[in-house]
XYZ file of C-alpha atoms in Angstrom:
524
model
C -33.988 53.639 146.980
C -35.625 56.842 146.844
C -34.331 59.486 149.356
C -37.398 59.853 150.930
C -37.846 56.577 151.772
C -34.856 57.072 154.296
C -35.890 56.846 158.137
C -33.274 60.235 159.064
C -35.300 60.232 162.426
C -33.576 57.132 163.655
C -29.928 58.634 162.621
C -27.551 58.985 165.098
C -26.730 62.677 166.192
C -22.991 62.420 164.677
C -24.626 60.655 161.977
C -26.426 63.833 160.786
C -23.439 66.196 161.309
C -21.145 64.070 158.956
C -23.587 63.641 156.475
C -22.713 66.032 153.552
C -20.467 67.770 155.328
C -17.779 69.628 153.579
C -13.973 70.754 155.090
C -12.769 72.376 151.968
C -14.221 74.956 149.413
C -11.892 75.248 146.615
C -11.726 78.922 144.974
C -9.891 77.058 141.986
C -11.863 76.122 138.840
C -13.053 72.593 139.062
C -12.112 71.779 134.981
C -14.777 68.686 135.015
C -17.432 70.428 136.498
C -16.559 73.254 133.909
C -16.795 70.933 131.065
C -19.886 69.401 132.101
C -21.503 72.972 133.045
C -20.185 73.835 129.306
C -21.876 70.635 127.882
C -25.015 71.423 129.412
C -25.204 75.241 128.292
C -24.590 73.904 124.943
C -27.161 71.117 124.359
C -29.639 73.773 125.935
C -28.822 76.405 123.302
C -29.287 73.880 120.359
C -32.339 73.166 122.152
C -33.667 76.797 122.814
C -32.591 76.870 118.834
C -34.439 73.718 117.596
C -38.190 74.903 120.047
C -37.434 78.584 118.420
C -37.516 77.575 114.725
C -40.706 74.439 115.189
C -42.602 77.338 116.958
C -42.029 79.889 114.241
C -42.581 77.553 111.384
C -46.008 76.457 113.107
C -47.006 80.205 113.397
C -46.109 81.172 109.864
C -47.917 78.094 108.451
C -51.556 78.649 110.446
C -51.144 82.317 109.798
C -50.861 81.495 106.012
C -53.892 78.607 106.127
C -55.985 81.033 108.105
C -57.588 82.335 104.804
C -57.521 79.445 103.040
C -58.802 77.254 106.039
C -62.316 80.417 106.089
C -63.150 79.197 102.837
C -62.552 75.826 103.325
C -64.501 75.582 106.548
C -67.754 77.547 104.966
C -67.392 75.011 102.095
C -67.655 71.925 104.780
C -69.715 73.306 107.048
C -72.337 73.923 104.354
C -72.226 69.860 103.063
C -72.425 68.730 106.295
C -75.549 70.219 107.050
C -77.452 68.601 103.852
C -76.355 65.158 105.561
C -79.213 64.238 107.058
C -80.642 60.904 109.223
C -78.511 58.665 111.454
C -75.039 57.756 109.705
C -74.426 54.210 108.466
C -72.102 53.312 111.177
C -74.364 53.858 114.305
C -76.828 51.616 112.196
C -74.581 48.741 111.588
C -73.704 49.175 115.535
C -77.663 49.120 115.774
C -77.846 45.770 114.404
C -75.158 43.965 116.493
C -76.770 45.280 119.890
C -79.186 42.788 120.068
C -80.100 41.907 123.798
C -77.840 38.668 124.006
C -74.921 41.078 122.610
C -75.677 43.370 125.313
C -75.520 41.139 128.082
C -72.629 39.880 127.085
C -71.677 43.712 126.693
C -72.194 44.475 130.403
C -70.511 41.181 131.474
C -67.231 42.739 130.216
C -67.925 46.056 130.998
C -69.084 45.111 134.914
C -66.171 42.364 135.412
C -64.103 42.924 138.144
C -61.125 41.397 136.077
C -57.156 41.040 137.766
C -56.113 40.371 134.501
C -57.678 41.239 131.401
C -56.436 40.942 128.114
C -57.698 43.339 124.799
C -60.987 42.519 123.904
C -62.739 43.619 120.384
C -66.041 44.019 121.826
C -65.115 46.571 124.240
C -62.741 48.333 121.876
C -65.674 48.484 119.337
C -67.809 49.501 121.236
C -65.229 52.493 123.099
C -64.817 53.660 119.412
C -68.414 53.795 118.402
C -68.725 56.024 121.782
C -65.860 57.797 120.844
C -67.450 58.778 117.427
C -70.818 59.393 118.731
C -68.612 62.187 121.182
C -68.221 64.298 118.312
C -72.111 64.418 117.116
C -75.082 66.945 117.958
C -76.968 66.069 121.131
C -79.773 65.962 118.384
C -78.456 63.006 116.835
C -76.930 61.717 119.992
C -80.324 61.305 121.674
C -81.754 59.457 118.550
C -79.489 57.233 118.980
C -79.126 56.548 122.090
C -83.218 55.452 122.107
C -82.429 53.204 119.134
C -79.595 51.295 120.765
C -81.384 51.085 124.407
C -82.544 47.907 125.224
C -84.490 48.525 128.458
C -81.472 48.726 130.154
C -81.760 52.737 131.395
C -79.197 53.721 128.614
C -78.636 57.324 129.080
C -75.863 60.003 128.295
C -74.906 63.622 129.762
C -72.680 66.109 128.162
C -70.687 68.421 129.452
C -67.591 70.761 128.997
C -65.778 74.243 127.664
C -64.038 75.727 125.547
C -61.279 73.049 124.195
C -62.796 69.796 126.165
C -66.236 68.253 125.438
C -66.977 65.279 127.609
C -70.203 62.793 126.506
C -70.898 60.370 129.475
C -72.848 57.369 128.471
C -74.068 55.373 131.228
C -76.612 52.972 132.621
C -77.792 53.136 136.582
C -79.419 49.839 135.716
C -76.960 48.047 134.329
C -73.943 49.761 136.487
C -71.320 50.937 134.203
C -70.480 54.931 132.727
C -68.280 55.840 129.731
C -66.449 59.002 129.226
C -65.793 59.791 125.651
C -63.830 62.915 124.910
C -64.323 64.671 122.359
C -61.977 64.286 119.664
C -60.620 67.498 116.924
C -63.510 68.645 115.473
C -62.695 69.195 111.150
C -63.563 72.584 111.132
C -61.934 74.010 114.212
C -58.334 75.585 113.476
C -57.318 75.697 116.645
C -57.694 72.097 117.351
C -54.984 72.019 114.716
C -53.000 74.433 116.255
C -52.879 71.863 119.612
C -51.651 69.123 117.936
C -49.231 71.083 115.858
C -47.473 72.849 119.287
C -44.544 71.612 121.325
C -44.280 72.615 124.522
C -44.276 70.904 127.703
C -45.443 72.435 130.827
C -45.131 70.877 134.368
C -48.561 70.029 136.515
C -48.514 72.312 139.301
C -48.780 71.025 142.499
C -47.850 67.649 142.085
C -50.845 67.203 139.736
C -48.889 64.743 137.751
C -45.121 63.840 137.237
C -42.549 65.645 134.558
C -44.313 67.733 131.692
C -46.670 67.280 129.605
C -48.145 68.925 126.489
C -48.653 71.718 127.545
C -52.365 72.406 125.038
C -52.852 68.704 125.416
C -53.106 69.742 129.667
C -54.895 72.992 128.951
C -57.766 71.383 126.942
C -58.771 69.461 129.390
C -59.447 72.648 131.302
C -56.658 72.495 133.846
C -54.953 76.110 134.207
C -51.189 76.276 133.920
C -51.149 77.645 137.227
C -53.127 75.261 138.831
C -55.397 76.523 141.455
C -55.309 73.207 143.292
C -54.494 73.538 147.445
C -52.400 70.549 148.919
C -54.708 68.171 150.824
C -52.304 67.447 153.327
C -55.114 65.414 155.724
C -57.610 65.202 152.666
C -60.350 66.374 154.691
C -61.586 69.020 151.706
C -64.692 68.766 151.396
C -66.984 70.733 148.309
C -68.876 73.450 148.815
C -67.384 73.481 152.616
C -65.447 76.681 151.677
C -62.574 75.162 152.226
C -61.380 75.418 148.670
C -61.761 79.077 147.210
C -59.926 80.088 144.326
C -59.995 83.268 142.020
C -62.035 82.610 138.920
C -59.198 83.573 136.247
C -60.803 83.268 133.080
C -64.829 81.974 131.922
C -65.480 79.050 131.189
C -68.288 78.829 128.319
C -70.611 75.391 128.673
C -71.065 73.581 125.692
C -74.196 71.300 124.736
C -75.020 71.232 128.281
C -77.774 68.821 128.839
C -78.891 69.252 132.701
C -81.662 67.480 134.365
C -83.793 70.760 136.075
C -83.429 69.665 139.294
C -79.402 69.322 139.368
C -79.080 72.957 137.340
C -77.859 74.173 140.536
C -74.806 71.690 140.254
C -73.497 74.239 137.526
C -74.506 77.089 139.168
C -72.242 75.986 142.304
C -69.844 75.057 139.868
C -69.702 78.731 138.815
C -68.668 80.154 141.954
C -66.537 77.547 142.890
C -64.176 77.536 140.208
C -63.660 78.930 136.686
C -61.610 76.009 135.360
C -62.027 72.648 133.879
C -60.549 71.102 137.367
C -64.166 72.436 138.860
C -66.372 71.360 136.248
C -64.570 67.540 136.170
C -65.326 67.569 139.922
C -68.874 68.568 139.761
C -69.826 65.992 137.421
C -67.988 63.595 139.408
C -70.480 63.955 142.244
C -73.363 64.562 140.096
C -72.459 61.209 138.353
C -72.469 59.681 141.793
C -75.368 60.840 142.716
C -77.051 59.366 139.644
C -75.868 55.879 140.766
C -76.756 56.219 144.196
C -75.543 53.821 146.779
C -73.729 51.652 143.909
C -70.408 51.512 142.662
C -70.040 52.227 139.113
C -67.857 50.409 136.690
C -65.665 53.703 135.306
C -63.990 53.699 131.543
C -62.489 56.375 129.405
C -62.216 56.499 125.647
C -61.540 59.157 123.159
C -59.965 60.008 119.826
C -57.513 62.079 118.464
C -57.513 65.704 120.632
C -59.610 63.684 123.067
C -57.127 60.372 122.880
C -54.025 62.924 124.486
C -56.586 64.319 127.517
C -58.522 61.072 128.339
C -55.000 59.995 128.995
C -54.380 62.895 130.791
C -57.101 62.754 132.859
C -56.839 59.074 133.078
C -53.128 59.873 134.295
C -54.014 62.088 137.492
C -56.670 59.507 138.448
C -53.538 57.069 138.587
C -51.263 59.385 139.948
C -54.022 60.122 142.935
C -53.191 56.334 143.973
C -49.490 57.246 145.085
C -48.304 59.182 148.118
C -47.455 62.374 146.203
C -50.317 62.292 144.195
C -52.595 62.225 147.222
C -51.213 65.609 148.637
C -51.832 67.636 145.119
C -55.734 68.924 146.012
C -56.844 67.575 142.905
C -60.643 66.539 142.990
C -60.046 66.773 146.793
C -63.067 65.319 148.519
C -63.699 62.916 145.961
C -62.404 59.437 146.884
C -61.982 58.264 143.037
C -61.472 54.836 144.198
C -64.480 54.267 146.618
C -66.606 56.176 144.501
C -66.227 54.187 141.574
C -64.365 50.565 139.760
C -61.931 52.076 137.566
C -61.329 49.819 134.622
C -59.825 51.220 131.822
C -58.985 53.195 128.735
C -59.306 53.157 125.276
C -57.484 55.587 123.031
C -57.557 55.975 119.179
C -55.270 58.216 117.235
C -53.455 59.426 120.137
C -50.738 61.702 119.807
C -47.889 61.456 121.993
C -48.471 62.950 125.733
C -45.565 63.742 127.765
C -42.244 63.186 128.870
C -40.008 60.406 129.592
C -40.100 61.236 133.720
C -44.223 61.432 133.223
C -44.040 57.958 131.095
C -42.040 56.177 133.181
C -43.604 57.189 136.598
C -47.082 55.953 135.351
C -45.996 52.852 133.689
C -44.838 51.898 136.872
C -48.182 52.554 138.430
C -49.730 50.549 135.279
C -47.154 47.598 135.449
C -46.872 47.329 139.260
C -50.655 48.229 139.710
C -51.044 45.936 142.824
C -48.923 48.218 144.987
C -50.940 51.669 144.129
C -54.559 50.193 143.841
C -56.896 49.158 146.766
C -57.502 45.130 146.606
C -61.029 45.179 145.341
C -60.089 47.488 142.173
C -59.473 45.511 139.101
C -56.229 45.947 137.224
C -56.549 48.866 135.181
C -56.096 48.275 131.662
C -54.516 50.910 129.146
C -54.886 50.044 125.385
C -53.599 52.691 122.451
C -54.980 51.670 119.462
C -53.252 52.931 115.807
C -54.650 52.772 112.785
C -53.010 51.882 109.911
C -50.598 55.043 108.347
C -52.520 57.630 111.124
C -49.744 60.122 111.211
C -51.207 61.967 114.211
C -50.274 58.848 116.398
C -46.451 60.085 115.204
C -47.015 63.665 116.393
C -45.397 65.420 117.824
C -42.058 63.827 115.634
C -39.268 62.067 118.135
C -37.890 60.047 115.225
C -34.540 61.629 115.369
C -34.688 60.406 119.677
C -31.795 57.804 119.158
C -29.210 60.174 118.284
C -30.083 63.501 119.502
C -30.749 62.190 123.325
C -28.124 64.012 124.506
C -27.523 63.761 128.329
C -25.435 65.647 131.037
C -24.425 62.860 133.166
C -23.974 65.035 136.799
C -27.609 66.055 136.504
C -28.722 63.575 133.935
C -31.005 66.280 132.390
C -31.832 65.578 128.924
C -29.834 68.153 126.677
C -32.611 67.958 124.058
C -35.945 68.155 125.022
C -37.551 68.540 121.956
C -37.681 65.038 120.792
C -38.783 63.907 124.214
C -42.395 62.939 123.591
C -43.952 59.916 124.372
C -47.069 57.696 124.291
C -48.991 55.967 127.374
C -50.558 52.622 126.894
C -50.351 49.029 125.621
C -50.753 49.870 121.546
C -52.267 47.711 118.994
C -51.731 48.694 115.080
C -54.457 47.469 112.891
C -54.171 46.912 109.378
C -56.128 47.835 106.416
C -59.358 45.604 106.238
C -57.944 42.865 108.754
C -54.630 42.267 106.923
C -52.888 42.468 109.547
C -52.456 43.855 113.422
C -49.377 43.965 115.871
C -49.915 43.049 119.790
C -48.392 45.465 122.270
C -45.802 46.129 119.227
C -45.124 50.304 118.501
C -45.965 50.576 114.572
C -42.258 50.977 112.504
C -42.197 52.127 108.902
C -42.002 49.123 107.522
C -45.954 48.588 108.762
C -46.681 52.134 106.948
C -44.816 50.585 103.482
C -46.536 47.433 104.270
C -50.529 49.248 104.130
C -48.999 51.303 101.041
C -48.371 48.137 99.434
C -51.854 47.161 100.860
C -53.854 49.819 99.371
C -52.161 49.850 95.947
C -53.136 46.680 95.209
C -56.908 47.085 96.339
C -57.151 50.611 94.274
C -58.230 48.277 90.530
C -60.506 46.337 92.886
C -62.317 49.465 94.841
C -62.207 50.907 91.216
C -64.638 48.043 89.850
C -66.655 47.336 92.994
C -66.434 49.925 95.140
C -69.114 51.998 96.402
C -68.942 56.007 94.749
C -67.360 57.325 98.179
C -64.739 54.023 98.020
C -63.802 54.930 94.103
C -62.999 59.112 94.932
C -60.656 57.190 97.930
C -59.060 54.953 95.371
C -58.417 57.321 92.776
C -56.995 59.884 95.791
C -55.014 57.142 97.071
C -53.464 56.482 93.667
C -53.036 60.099 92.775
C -51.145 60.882 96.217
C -49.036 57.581 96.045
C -50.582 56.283 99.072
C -49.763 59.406 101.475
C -53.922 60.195 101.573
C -53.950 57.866 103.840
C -51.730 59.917 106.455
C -55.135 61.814 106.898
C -57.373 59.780 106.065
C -56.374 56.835 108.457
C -56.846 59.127 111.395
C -60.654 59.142 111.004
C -62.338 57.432 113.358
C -64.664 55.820 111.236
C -61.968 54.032 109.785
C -60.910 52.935 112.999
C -64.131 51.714 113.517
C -64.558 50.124 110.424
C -61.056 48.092 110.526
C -62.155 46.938 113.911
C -64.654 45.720 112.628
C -63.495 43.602 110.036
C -61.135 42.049 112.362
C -63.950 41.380 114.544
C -65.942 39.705 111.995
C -62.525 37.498 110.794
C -62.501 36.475 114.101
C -66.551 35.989 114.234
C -66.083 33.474 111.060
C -63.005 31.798 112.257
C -64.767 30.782 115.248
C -67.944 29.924 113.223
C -65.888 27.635 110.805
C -63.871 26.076 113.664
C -67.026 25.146 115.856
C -68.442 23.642 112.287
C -65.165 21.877 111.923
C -65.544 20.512 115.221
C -68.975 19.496 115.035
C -68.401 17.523 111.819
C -65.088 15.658 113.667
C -67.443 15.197 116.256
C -65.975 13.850 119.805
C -62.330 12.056 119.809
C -61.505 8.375 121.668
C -58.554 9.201 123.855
């Protein structure tokens, strides 16, 4: 039982004087305690040792791919501009939106599910939105008129410096996605994110045990959160209530504002200078959109925007518990009568936070019937991995089984380094359908398994392949295989491997209903 679950209030007087109380402090050294406050010194110098030397290595190596990375960057920046026209894989998407697809779209999307179960449609579809987070509003209004189907499909994007949000919605049809933006190829820093170890606690109760700490800054949150306890959670915005110092600006990016809610940002401005502000305006501005309804909420994203949708997705959780109620995050925004939260879909996700953050919101996740009001549906939390994706093995905690060491009076982990972990149910796909494992973490013998995989399609992408799928094939057999460590983290192959599994499945069904047919009905 937790401690503070303990009524002291009804304790008898002599009750509280005995408790804890002590007749005797001994002046002699306590040996055990020694040895333990030894053991404990120790594993946190090998730690201090083992954060020292990752940190400097990651320094040294950006600071020597900083020129490289100038060139490099001019080089791609320059070929991506001849690309021209709506990519191939918001087509394809195109041509499976046809109006029976999107109604059955919406159906998932809008169902107020207890129990759902992973779905390809949705997980398609979270992907496609995840991709399309990473494109020029250019492109992303093209194609957002060529997949409406007169059902008011719209999108708003919003963010700073390290976060990019692209909220696709539909008033009509009652649902929103929020796709964060995943690393961007040509942005170093981005790198840098991934690359870094620490762990930072959320202030204020924010969220429970640490969390990467760039992973937590990205998403615009400052590491000394600005965030007032709600204790009655009567705050209220723009009520004055809630004024913080603005500690650093906060630059807009591919802001696309309606004219007549511009002065949504400009409130925004002087009421905050942080990403905690900006989330909370365009909560209520996405309310106000919807009006009197109550939207069906997801969150998706990839990569850099995989680790803060689960973030973020993690102090919309945590606001459901008693603690997380008090921590003046979003206060005045009632999350769960504002909106249905669903879900979230991650792709390439690196690993997030601690074990004491992992295990507090797996218990919200698992036991979600004690946190969530009765008309919420049970959220649902899918990780997908594709394939050899080595970010969704960053940062490393391989060498966890051994080099847990813990102090058993405090039961403080003496290494902290290796203590990373991941958030969600995951699902590991395969290379073109071969194979995928249900709420199953990948092991290496799934990497040597899509080695194998790809070795023996390199003569046949060789011979058939398309230009683009011969360079792959000659990389892949060049590198051994390892290309696909990168490469696999793309979310267009994510895309495409869902897919093919979704078209596998299409077929199966189509031959099975033919099967079935031809049988025609049996005599019991």
């Amino acid at each position: 039982m937790n401690e503070d679950d303990y009524d002291y209030e009804s304790w008898k007087t002599i009750e509280l004087e005995r408790y804890g109380q002590v007749k005797l402090s001994d002046p002699i050294t306590n040996i055990r305690l020694l040895i333990s406050e030894l053991k404990t010194t120790y594993w946190g110098t090998i730690d201090s040792i083992l954060w020292s030397t990752v940190n400097v290595v990651v320094f040294a190596a950006f600071c020597w791919l900083l020129p490289i990375w100038t060139v490099l960057q001019f080089t791609l920046r320059t070929a991506s501009k001849k690309t021209t026209g709506i990519p191939h894989v918001y087509k394809k998407y195109n041509e499976k939106l046809t109006n029976e697809f999107w109604l059955q779209l919406v159906e998932k999307l809008t169902h107020n599910t207890q129990d759902a179960s992973f779905d390809l449609d949705l997980a398609e579809f979270h992907a496609v939105l995840t991709s399309l987070a990473n494109e020029p509003v250019e492109l992303v209004d093209d194609i957002i008129k060529m997949w409406n189907r007169d059902i008011g499909l719209t999108y708003h994007r919003f963010g700073h410096e390290g976060c990019v949000i692209t909220m696709v919605y539909s008033v009509q049809k009652n649902f929103v996605v929020l796709a964060f933006k995943g690393s961007s190829v040509f942005n170093l820093s981005e790198w840098l994110i991934h690359a870094t170890t620490r762990k930072i606690p959320a202030k204020n109760s924010v969220l429970p045990g640490l969390v990467h700490a760039g992973f937590y800054s990205a998403l615009g949150f400052s590491t000394k959160s600005k965030a007032t306890p709600d204790m009655e959670g009567s705050a209220t915005f723009g009520n004055g209530q809630y004024k913080a110092p603005v500690e650093f600006d906060v630059k807009s990016v591919d802001v696309t504002d309606e004219i007549e809610d511009r002065h949504l940002d400009e409130v925004y401005e002087k009421y905050d200078g942080s990403g905690e502000g900006l989330m909370k305006v365009k909560l209520i501005y996405l309310k106000r959109q919807f009006g009197e309804q109550i939207p069906h909420l997801w969150i998706t994203g990839h990569s850099l925007g995989a680790a803060t949708a689960t973030i973020f997705t993690s102090v919309l959780l945590w606001k459901r518990t008693k603690r997380g109620k008090i921590s003046g995050i979003y206060g005045g925004v009632d999350i769960d009568s504002w909106f249905k939260l669903h879900g979230t879909f991650t792709f390439g996700s690196p690993r997030v936070g601690d074990s004491d953050w992992k295990d507090a919101m797996e218990t919200i996740l698992q036991n979600s019937y004690q946190f969530r009001p009765w008309d919420q549906p049970k959220y649902q939390f899918w990780r997908i991995i594709n394939a050899n994706d080595i970010v969704c093995s960053i940062p490393p905690t391989t060498l966890g089984s051994f080099l847990s060491k813990q102090d058993k009076s405090s039961r403080a982990p003496g290494l902290t380094l290796n203590d990373f972990h991941h958030l969600g149910t995951p699902l590991t796909l395969g290379y073109h359908g071969s194979f995928h494992n249900w709420d199953k973490e990948r092991t290496i013998q799934d990497m040597l398994r899509n080695l194998v995989t790809e070795w023996v399609s390199v003569p046949v992408d060789l011979l058939r392949g398309s230009y683009s799928e011969k360079i792959m094939a000659i990389l892949t057999f060049t590198t051994l295989g390892t290309i696909g460590l990168v490469r696999d983290h793309d979310i267009g192959e994510y895309i495409k491997n869902l897919q093919t599994l979704a078209d596998l499945y299409e077929r199966y069904e189509r031959s099975y209903a033919a099967k079935a047919k031809l049988e025609g009905p049996t005599d019991d």
